[in-house]
XYZ file of C-alpha atoms in Angstrom:
572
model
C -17.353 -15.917 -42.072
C -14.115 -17.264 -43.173
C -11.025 -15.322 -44.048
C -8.285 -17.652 -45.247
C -5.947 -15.108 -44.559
C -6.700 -15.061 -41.000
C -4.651 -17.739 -39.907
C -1.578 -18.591 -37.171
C 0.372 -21.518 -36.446
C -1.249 -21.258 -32.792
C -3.915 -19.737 -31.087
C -4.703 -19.398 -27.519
C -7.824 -18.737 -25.798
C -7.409 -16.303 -22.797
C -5.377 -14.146 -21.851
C -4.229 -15.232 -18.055
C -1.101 -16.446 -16.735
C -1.931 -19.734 -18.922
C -2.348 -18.270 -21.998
C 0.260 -15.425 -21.457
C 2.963 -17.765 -20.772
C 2.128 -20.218 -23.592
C 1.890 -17.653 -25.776
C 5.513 -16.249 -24.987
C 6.974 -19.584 -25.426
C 5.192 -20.645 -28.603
C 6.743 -17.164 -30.151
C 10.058 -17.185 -28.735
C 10.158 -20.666 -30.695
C 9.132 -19.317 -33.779
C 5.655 -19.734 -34.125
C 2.881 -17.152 -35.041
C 0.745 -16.501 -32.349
C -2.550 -14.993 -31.884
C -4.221 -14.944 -28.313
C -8.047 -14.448 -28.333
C -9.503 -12.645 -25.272
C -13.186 -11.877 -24.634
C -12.952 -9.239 -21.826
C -12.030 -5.498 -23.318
C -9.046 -5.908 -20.721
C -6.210 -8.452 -21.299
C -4.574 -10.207 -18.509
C -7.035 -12.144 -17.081
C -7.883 -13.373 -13.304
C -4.364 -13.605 -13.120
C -3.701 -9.569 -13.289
C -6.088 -9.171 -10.413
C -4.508 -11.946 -8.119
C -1.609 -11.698 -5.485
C 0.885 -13.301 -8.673
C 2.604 -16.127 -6.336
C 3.424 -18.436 -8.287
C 4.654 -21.926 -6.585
C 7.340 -23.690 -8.383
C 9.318 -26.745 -6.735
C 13.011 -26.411 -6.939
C 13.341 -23.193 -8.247
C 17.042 -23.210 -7.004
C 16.985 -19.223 -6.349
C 18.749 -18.150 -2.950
C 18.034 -21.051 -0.162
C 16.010 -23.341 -2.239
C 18.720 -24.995 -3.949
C 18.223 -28.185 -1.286
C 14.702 -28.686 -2.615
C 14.119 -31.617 -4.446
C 12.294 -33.544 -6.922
C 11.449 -36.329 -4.462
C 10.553 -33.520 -1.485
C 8.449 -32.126 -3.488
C 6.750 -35.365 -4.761
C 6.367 -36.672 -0.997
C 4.892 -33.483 -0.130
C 2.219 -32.984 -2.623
C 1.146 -36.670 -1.859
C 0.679 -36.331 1.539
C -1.402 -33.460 0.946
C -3.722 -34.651 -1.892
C -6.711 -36.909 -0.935
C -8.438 -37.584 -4.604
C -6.506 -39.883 -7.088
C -5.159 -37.999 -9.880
C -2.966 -38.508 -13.020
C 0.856 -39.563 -11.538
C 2.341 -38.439 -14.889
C 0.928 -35.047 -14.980
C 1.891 -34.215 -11.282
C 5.622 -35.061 -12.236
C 5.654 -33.323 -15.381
C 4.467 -30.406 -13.413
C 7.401 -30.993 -10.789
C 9.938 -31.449 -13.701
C 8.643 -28.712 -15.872
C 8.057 -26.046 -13.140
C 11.502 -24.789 -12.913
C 11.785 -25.173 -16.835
C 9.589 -22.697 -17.620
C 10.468 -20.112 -14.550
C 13.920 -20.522 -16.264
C 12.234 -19.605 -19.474
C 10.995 -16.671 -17.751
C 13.478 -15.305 -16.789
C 16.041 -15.901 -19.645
C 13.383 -14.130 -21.671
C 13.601 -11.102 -19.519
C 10.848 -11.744 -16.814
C 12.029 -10.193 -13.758
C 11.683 -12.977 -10.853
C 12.407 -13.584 -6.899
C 11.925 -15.998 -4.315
C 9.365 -15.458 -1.550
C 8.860 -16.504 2.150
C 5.826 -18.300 2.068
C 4.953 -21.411 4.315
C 3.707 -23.909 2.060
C -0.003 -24.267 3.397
C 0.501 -27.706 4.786
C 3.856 -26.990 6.508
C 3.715 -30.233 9.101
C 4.074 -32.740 6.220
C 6.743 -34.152 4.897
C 8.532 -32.772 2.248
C 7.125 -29.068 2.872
C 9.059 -25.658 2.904
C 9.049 -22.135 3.267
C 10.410 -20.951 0.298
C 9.044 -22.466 -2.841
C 6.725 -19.568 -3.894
C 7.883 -17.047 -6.412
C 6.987 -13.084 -7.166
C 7.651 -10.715 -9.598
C 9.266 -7.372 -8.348
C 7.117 -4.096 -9.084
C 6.553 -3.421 -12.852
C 6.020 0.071 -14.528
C 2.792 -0.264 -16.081
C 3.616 2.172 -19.012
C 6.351 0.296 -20.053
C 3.788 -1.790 -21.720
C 3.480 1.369 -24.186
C 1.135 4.482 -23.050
C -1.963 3.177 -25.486
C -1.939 -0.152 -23.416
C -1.020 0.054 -19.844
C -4.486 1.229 -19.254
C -5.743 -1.665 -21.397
C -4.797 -4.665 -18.642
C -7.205 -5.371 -16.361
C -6.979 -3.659 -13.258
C -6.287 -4.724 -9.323
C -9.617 -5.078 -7.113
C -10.246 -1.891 -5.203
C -9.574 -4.502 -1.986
C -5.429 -4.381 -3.640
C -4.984 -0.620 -3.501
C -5.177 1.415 -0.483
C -8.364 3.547 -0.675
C -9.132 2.316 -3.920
C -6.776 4.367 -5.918
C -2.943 3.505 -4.949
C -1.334 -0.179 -6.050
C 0.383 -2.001 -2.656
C 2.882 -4.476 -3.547
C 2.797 -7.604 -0.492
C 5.281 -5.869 1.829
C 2.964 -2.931 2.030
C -0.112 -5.007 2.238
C 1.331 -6.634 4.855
C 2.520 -3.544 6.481
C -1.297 -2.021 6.418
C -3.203 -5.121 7.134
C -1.056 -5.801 10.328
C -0.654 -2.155 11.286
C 3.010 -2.848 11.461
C 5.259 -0.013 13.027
C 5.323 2.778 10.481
C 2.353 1.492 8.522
C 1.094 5.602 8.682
C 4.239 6.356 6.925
C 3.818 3.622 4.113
C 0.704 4.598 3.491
C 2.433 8.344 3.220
C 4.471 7.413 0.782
C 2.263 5.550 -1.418
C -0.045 8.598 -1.265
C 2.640 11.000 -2.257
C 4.538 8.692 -4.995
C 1.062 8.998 -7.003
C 0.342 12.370 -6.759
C 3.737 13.328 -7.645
C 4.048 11.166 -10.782
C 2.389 13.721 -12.920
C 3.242 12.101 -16.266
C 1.240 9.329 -15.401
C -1.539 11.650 -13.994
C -1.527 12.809 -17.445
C -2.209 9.750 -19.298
C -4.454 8.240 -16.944
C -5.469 7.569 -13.095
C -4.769 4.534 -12.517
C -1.121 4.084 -10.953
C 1.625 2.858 -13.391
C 2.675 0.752 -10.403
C 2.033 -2.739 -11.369
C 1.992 -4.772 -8.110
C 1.338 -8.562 -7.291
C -0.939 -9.771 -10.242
C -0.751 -7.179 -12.510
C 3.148 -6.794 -12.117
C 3.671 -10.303 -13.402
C 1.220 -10.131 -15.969
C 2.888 -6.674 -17.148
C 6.023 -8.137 -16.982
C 5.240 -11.369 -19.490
C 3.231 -9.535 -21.806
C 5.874 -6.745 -22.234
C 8.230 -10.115 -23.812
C 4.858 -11.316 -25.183
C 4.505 -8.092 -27.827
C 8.180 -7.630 -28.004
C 7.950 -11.149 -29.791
C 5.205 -9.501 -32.229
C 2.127 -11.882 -30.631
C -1.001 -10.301 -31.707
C -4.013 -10.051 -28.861
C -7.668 -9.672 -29.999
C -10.051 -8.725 -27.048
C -13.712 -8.357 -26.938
C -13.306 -11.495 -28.882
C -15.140 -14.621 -27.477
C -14.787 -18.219 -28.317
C -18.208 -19.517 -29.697
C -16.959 -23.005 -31.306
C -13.654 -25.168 -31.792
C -13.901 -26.109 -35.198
C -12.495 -29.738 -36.426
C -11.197 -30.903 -40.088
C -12.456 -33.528 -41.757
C -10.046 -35.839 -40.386
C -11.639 -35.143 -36.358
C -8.646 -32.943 -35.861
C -8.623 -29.372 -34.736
C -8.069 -26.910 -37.694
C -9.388 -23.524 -36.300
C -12.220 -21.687 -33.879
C -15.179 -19.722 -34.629
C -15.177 -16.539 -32.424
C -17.660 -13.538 -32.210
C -16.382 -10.094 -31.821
C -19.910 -7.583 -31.200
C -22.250 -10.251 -32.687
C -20.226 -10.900 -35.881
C -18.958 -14.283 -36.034
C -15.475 -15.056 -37.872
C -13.336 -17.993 -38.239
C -9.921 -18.086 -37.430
C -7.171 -21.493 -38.556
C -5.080 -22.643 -36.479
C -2.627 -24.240 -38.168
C -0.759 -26.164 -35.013
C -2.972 -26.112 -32.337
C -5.466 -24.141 -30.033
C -4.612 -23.934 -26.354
C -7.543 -23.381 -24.345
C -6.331 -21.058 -21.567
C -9.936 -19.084 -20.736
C -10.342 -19.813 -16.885
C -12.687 -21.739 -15.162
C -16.821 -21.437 -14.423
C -17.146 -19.888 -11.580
C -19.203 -17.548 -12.859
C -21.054 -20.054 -14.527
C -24.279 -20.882 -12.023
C -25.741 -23.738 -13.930
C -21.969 -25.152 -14.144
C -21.958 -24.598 -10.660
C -25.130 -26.180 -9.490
C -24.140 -29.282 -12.182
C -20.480 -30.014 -10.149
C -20.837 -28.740 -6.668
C -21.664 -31.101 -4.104
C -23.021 -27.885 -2.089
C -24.466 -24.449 -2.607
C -22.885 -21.612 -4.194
C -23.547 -18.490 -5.891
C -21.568 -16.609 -8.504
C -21.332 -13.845 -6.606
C -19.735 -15.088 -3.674
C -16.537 -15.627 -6.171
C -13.583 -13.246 -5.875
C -12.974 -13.305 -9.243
C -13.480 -10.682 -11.958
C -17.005 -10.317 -12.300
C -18.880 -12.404 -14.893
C -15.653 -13.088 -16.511
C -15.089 -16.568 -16.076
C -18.082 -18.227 -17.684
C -16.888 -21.783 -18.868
C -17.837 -21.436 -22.543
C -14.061 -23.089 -23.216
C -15.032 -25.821 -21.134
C -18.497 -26.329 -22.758
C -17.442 -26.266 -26.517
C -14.212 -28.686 -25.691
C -17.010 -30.795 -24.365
C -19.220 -30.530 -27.362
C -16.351 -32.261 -29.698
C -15.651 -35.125 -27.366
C -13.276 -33.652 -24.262
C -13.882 -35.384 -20.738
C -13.680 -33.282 -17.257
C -11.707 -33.991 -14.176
C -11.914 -32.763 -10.307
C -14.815 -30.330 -11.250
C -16.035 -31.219 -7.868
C -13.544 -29.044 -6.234
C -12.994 -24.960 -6.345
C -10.119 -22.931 -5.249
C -11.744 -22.203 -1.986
C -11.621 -18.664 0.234
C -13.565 -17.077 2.257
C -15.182 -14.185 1.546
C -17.465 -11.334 2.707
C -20.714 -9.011 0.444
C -20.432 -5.698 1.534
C -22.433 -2.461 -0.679
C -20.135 -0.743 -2.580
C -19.441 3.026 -1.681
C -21.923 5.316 -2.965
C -23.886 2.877 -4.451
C -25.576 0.601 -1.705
C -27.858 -1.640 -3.661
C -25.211 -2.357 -5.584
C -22.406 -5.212 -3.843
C -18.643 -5.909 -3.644
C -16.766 -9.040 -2.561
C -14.367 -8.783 -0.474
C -11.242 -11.794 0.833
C -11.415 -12.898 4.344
C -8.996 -15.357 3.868
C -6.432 -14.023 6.269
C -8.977 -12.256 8.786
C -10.481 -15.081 9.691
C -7.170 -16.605 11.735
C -6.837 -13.515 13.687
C -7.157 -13.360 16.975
C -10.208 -12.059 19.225
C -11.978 -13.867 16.771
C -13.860 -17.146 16.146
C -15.762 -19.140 13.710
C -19.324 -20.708 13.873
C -21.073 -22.772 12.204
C -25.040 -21.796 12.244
C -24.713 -24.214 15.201
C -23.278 -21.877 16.961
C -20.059 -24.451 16.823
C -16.776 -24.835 15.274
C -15.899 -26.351 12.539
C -12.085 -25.872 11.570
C -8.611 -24.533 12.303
C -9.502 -20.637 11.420
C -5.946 -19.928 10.723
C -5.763 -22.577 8.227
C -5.204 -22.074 3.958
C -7.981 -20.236 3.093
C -8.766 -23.391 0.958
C -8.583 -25.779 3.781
C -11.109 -23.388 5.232
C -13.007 -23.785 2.405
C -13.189 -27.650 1.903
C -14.167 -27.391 6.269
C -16.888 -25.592 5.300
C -17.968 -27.512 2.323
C -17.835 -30.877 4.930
C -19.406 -28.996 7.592
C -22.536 -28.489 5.691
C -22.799 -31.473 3.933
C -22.983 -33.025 7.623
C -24.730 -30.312 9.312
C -26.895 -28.427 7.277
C -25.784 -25.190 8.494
C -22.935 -24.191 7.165
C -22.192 -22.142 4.347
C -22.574 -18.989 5.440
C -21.034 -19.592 8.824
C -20.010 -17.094 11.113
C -16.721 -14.639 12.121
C -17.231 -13.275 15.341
C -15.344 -10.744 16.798
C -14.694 -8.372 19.951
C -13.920 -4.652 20.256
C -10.376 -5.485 20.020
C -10.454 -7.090 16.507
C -12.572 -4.712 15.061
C -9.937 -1.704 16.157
C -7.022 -3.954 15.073
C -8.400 -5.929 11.547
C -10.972 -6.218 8.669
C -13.851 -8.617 8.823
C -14.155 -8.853 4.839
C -15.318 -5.874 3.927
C -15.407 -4.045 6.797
C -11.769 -2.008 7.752
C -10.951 -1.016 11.380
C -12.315 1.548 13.230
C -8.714 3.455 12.438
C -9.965 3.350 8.703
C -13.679 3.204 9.388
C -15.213 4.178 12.710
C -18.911 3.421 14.101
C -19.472 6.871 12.704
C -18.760 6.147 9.280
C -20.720 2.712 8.742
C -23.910 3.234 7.018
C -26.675 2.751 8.965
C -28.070 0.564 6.175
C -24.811 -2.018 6.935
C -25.993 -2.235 11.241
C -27.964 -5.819 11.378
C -27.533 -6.430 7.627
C -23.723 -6.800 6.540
C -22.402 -6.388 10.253
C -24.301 -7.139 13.496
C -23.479 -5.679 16.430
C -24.288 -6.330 20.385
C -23.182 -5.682 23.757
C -23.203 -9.222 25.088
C -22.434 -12.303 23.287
C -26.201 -14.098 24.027
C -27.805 -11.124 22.094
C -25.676 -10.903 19.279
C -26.642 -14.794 19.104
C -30.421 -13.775 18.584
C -29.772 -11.451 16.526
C -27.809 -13.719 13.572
C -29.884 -16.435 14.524
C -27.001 -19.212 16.172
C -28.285 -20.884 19.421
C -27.148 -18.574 22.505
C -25.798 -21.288 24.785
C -23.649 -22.334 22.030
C -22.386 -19.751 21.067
C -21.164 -18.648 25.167
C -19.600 -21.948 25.022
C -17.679 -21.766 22.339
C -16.894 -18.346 23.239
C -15.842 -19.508 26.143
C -13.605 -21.969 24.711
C -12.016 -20.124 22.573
C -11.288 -17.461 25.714
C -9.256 -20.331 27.637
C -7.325 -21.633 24.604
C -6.348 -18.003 24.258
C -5.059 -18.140 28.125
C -3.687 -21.334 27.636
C -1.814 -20.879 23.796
C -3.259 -24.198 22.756
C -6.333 -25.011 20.687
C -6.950 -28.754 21.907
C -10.110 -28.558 19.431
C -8.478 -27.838 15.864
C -4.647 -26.862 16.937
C -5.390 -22.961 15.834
C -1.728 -21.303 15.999
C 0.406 -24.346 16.469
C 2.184 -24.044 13.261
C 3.985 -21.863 11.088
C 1.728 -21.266 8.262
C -0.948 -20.020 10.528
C 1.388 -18.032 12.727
C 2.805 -15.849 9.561
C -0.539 -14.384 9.447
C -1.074 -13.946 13.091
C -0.329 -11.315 15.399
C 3.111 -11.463 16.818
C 2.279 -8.505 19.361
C -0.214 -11.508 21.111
C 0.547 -13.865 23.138
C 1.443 -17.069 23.857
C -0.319 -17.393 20.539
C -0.649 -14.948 18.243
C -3.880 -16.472 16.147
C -5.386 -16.514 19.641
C -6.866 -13.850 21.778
C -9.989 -13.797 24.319
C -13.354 -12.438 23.024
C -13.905 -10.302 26.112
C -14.235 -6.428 25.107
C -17.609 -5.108 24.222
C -19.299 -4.534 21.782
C -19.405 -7.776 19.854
C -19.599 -8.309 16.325
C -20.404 -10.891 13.444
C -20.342 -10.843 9.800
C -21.308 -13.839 7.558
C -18.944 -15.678 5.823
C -19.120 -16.946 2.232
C -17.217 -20.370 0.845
C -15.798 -17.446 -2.062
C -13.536 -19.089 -4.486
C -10.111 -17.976 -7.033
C -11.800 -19.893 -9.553
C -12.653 -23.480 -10.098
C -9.965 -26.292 -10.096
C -11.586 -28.918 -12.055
C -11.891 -28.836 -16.270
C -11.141 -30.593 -18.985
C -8.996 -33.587 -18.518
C -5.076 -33.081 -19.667
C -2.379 -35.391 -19.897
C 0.952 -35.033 -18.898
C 1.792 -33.174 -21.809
C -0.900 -30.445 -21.508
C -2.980 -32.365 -24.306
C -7.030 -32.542 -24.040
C -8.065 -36.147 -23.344
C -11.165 -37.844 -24.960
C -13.485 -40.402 -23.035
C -11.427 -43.110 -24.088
C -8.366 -41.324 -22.729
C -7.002 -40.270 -26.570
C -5.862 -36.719 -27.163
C -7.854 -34.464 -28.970
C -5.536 -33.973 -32.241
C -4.603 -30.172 -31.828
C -6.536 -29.331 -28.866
C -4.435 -27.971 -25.716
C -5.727 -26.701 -22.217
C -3.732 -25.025 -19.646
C -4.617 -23.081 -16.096
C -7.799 -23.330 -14.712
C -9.473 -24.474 -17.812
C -7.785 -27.807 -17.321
C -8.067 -29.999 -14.151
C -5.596 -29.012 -11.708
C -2.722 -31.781 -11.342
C -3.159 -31.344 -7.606
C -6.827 -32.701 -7.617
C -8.598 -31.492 -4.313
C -5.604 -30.300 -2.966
C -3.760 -26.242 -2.893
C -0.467 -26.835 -1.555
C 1.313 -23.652 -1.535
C 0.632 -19.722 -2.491
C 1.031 -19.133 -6.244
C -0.441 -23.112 -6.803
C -2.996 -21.759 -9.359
C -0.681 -19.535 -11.235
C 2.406 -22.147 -10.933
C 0.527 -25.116 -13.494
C -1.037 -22.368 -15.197
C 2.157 -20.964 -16.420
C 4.325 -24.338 -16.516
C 1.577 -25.945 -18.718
C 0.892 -23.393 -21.120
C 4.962 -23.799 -21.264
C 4.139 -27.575 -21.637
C 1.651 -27.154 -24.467
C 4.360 -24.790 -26.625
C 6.420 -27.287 -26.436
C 4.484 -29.762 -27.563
C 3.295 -27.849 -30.435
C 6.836 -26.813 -31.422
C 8.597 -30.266 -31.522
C 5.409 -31.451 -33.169
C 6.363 -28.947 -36.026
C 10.144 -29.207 -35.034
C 10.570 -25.583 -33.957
C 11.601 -27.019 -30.281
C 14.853 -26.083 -29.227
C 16.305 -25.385 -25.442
């Protein structure tokens, strides 16, 4: 089991935005590297995300007014659980450290306009959330572009061709020329025969994948070595109750690899982890209700930090969205999740608890939605699913989830199997209450409600549309609000909605300097966590797009630099 030659100053356990970006630093200062990945695909959650990531005073175009104290007031208006001061400024201070990193090591960056999701609080902007442009996916090298794990079919138009934002944007809104983008895409694939050649997915790396593609080229250009189908079964300690190494299986065989310098534990959260699940949630859950890669996300970096002494913090809380089961294509007893986190806020629309009542601003972060839902059925009993219901209108206009317009998918083309199932139907609004089972005079009412707020432009109930966040994903064609429109046109419609996650936001406990803390609050000698395997710094709180990515990448930034001055490799 143990090869003494198989040994690296560090060694990192996923391969996500976390691990990528700790690995990359802990190389370009001069350390040996090896990151350990269990999937047969590298890249992690991360590569299948929308690869915001939100860093605080980035100081690219307008954002060089943002400070360290707006950014501080912001985050603590927003966050309701105590949670480690130190780490939430070392986060603030380190942020635009390591997106300078980036970039001076040739990661391709720009800024974004994105509302922080809390935009009426002090402190908050509009422009703190970064992207990477568009990456060419066989830049990585021919034998490995196909080798990263792969967008969601719900990221490429008709399951085949990669959208960056702007076009996702441009299709989900049906935007003026939207039949041309989609034109364009279509033809841009076809016509890149070279690619065709090699293999069918499209070289295109967009949102996720085109940051991850655009680390991990710097991450083998600095000679780091990646092991998949390689799963952490055991962090191994020296004699001395410091970390020395991990035990890893790769197809059943178990091996031992050193670490001379440290292990970062960079493996995601436990979403997919039901007994995990059931042990932190305050309410139900299922796995598959997550929109993260199937089954990836297990916990098991969590569980053996925990078996050598490591404490947890904010597992209480997930990275909440809504989302929607719907049969995949040719395959109905089989299921795919689908987002709803934008749908939801649209207008012709509304959302009931099993009440038949309302519960939240609809247009709010899809995490704010989430945590509604969470207090709506601790209080109620019947939340969790809740309800989207919809009108003729929004089902020729938007998706519900799962299910695309009628310009992509008309009556026709639903199976019949999906009619009273995954999508309910009805010509007036008291029978499509009987048939999901929501009280019928409710329902009207809030119906009603909603129908006079939409006259009126104001939500007196929950303030639907009144700020900026929720009006960027509204629809500017509708007014006087465009997250509001009357639910008036037959038929009617309702699909359930999930409390879906992006993975979990508590694990192990971390100090300021990405270090795994002990019950007694002492670091683990050695042991590192970064990303979702750690607690987030922002406790119950996600207060701007790219806010998972963002501490993912800034402290697995923090824990190379630990490990380097430790060994005095650190330099600027």
């Amino acid at each position: 089991m143990t090869d003494p030659s198989d040994a690296y100053d560090v060694v990192v356990i996923g391969s996500g935005a976390a691990g990528a970006s700790a690995a990359l630093r802990a190389a370009d200062l001069g350390l040996s590297v090896l990151i350990v990945e269990k999937e047969h695909k590298f890249g992690g959650t991360s590569a299948t995300s929308g690869g915001v990531i939100w860093v605080p005073g980035h100081g690219m175009d307008g954002n060089a007014s943002d400070t360290r104290e707006d950014a501080l007031t912001y985050l603590r208006s927003v966050i309701k659980v105590p949670v480690n001061e130190e780490r939430l400024e070392a986060y603030i201070d380190q942020a635009p450290a390591m997106l300078a990193f980036l970039r001076k090591a040739g990661v391709e960056v720009m800024a974004a306009a994105w509302p922080d999701y809390f935009p009426d609080r002090p402190g908050a902007r509009a422009d703190r959330s970064v992207i990477c442009p568009t990456f060419d996916g066989r830049e990585l090298g021919d034998a490995r572009y196909p080798l990263m794990r792969e967008q969601f079919n719900r990221f490429k138009l008709f399951h085949r061709y990669a959208m960056d934002l702007t076009e996702t944007f441009s299709l989900m809104m049906q935007q003026k020329g939207w039949r041309g983008t989609a034109a364009k895409m279509i033809a841009r694939y076809w016509t890149d025969r070279g690619a065709r050649a090699n293999s069918p997915r499209d070289r295109r790396f967009t949102q996720g994948a085109a940051l991850m593609g655009s680390v991990y080229k710097q991450v083998f250009a600095r000679g780091v070595e990646l092991r998949t189908e390689t799963r952490l079964e055991e962090i191994r300690l020296d004699a001395g109750g410091e970390v020395a190494g991990v035990i890893v299986s790769r197809f059943g065989q178990h091996h031992e690899i050193a670490a001379r310098h440290g292990v970062i534990l960079a493996a995601g959260g436990f979403e997919w982890n039901q007994q995990l699940r059931d042990r932190f949630y305050p309410a139900p859950g299922l796995i598959w209700h997550s929109s993260t890669p199937e089954g990836a996300n297990r916990g098991e970096a969590l569980l053996a930090a925990e078996r050598i002494g490591a404490t947890t913090e904010h597992t209480e809380q997930g990275w909440w969205i809504p989302t929607t089961s719907f049969p995949m294509p040719q395959a109905s007893n089989f299921h795919e999740t689908h987002q709803a986190a934008f749908d939801v806020g649209r207008p012709w629309s509304v959302c009931v608890n099993r009440n038949g009542l309302r519960f939240v601003n609809e247009a709010t972060g899809y995490d704010s939605f989430g945590q509604a839902m969470v207090d709506d059925h601790l209080r109620t009993g019947a939340n969790m699913p809740c309800w989207l219901v919809f009108d003729a209108k929004f089902r020729a206009r938007f998706s519900a989830g799962g299910l695309m317009p009628t310009v992509h998918t008309p009556e026709r083309k639903i199976p019949s199997d999906w009619w009273d199932h995954y999508v309910f139907r009805a010509d007036t609004i008291p029978l499509l209450a009987q048939k999901i089972g929501v009280p019928a005079k409710a329902l009207v009412g809030t119906v009603a409600k909603i129908n006079e707020f939409a006259m009126t432009g104001v939500d007196t109930e929950f303030g639907r549309g009144g700020n900026i966040y929720d009006q960027f994903f509204g629809d500017p064609t509708v007014a006087p609000n465009p997250n509001l429109g009357p639910i008036d046109t037959a038929p009617f419609y309702a699909v359930p909605i999930n409390n879906g996650d992006l993975g979990t936001k508590g694990g192990v406990r971390c100090d300021a300097r990405a270090r795994v803390l002990d019950g007694e609050g002492r670091p683990i000698p050695k042991l590192y966590a970064a990303g979702n395997n750690a607690g987030s710094p922002f406790g119950d709180c996600y207060p701007g797009a790219g806010a998972t990515i963002g501490p993912a990448m800034t402290f697995g930034f923090v824990a190379a630099n630990d490990i380097a001055e430790r060994t005095g490799n650190l330099r600027a």
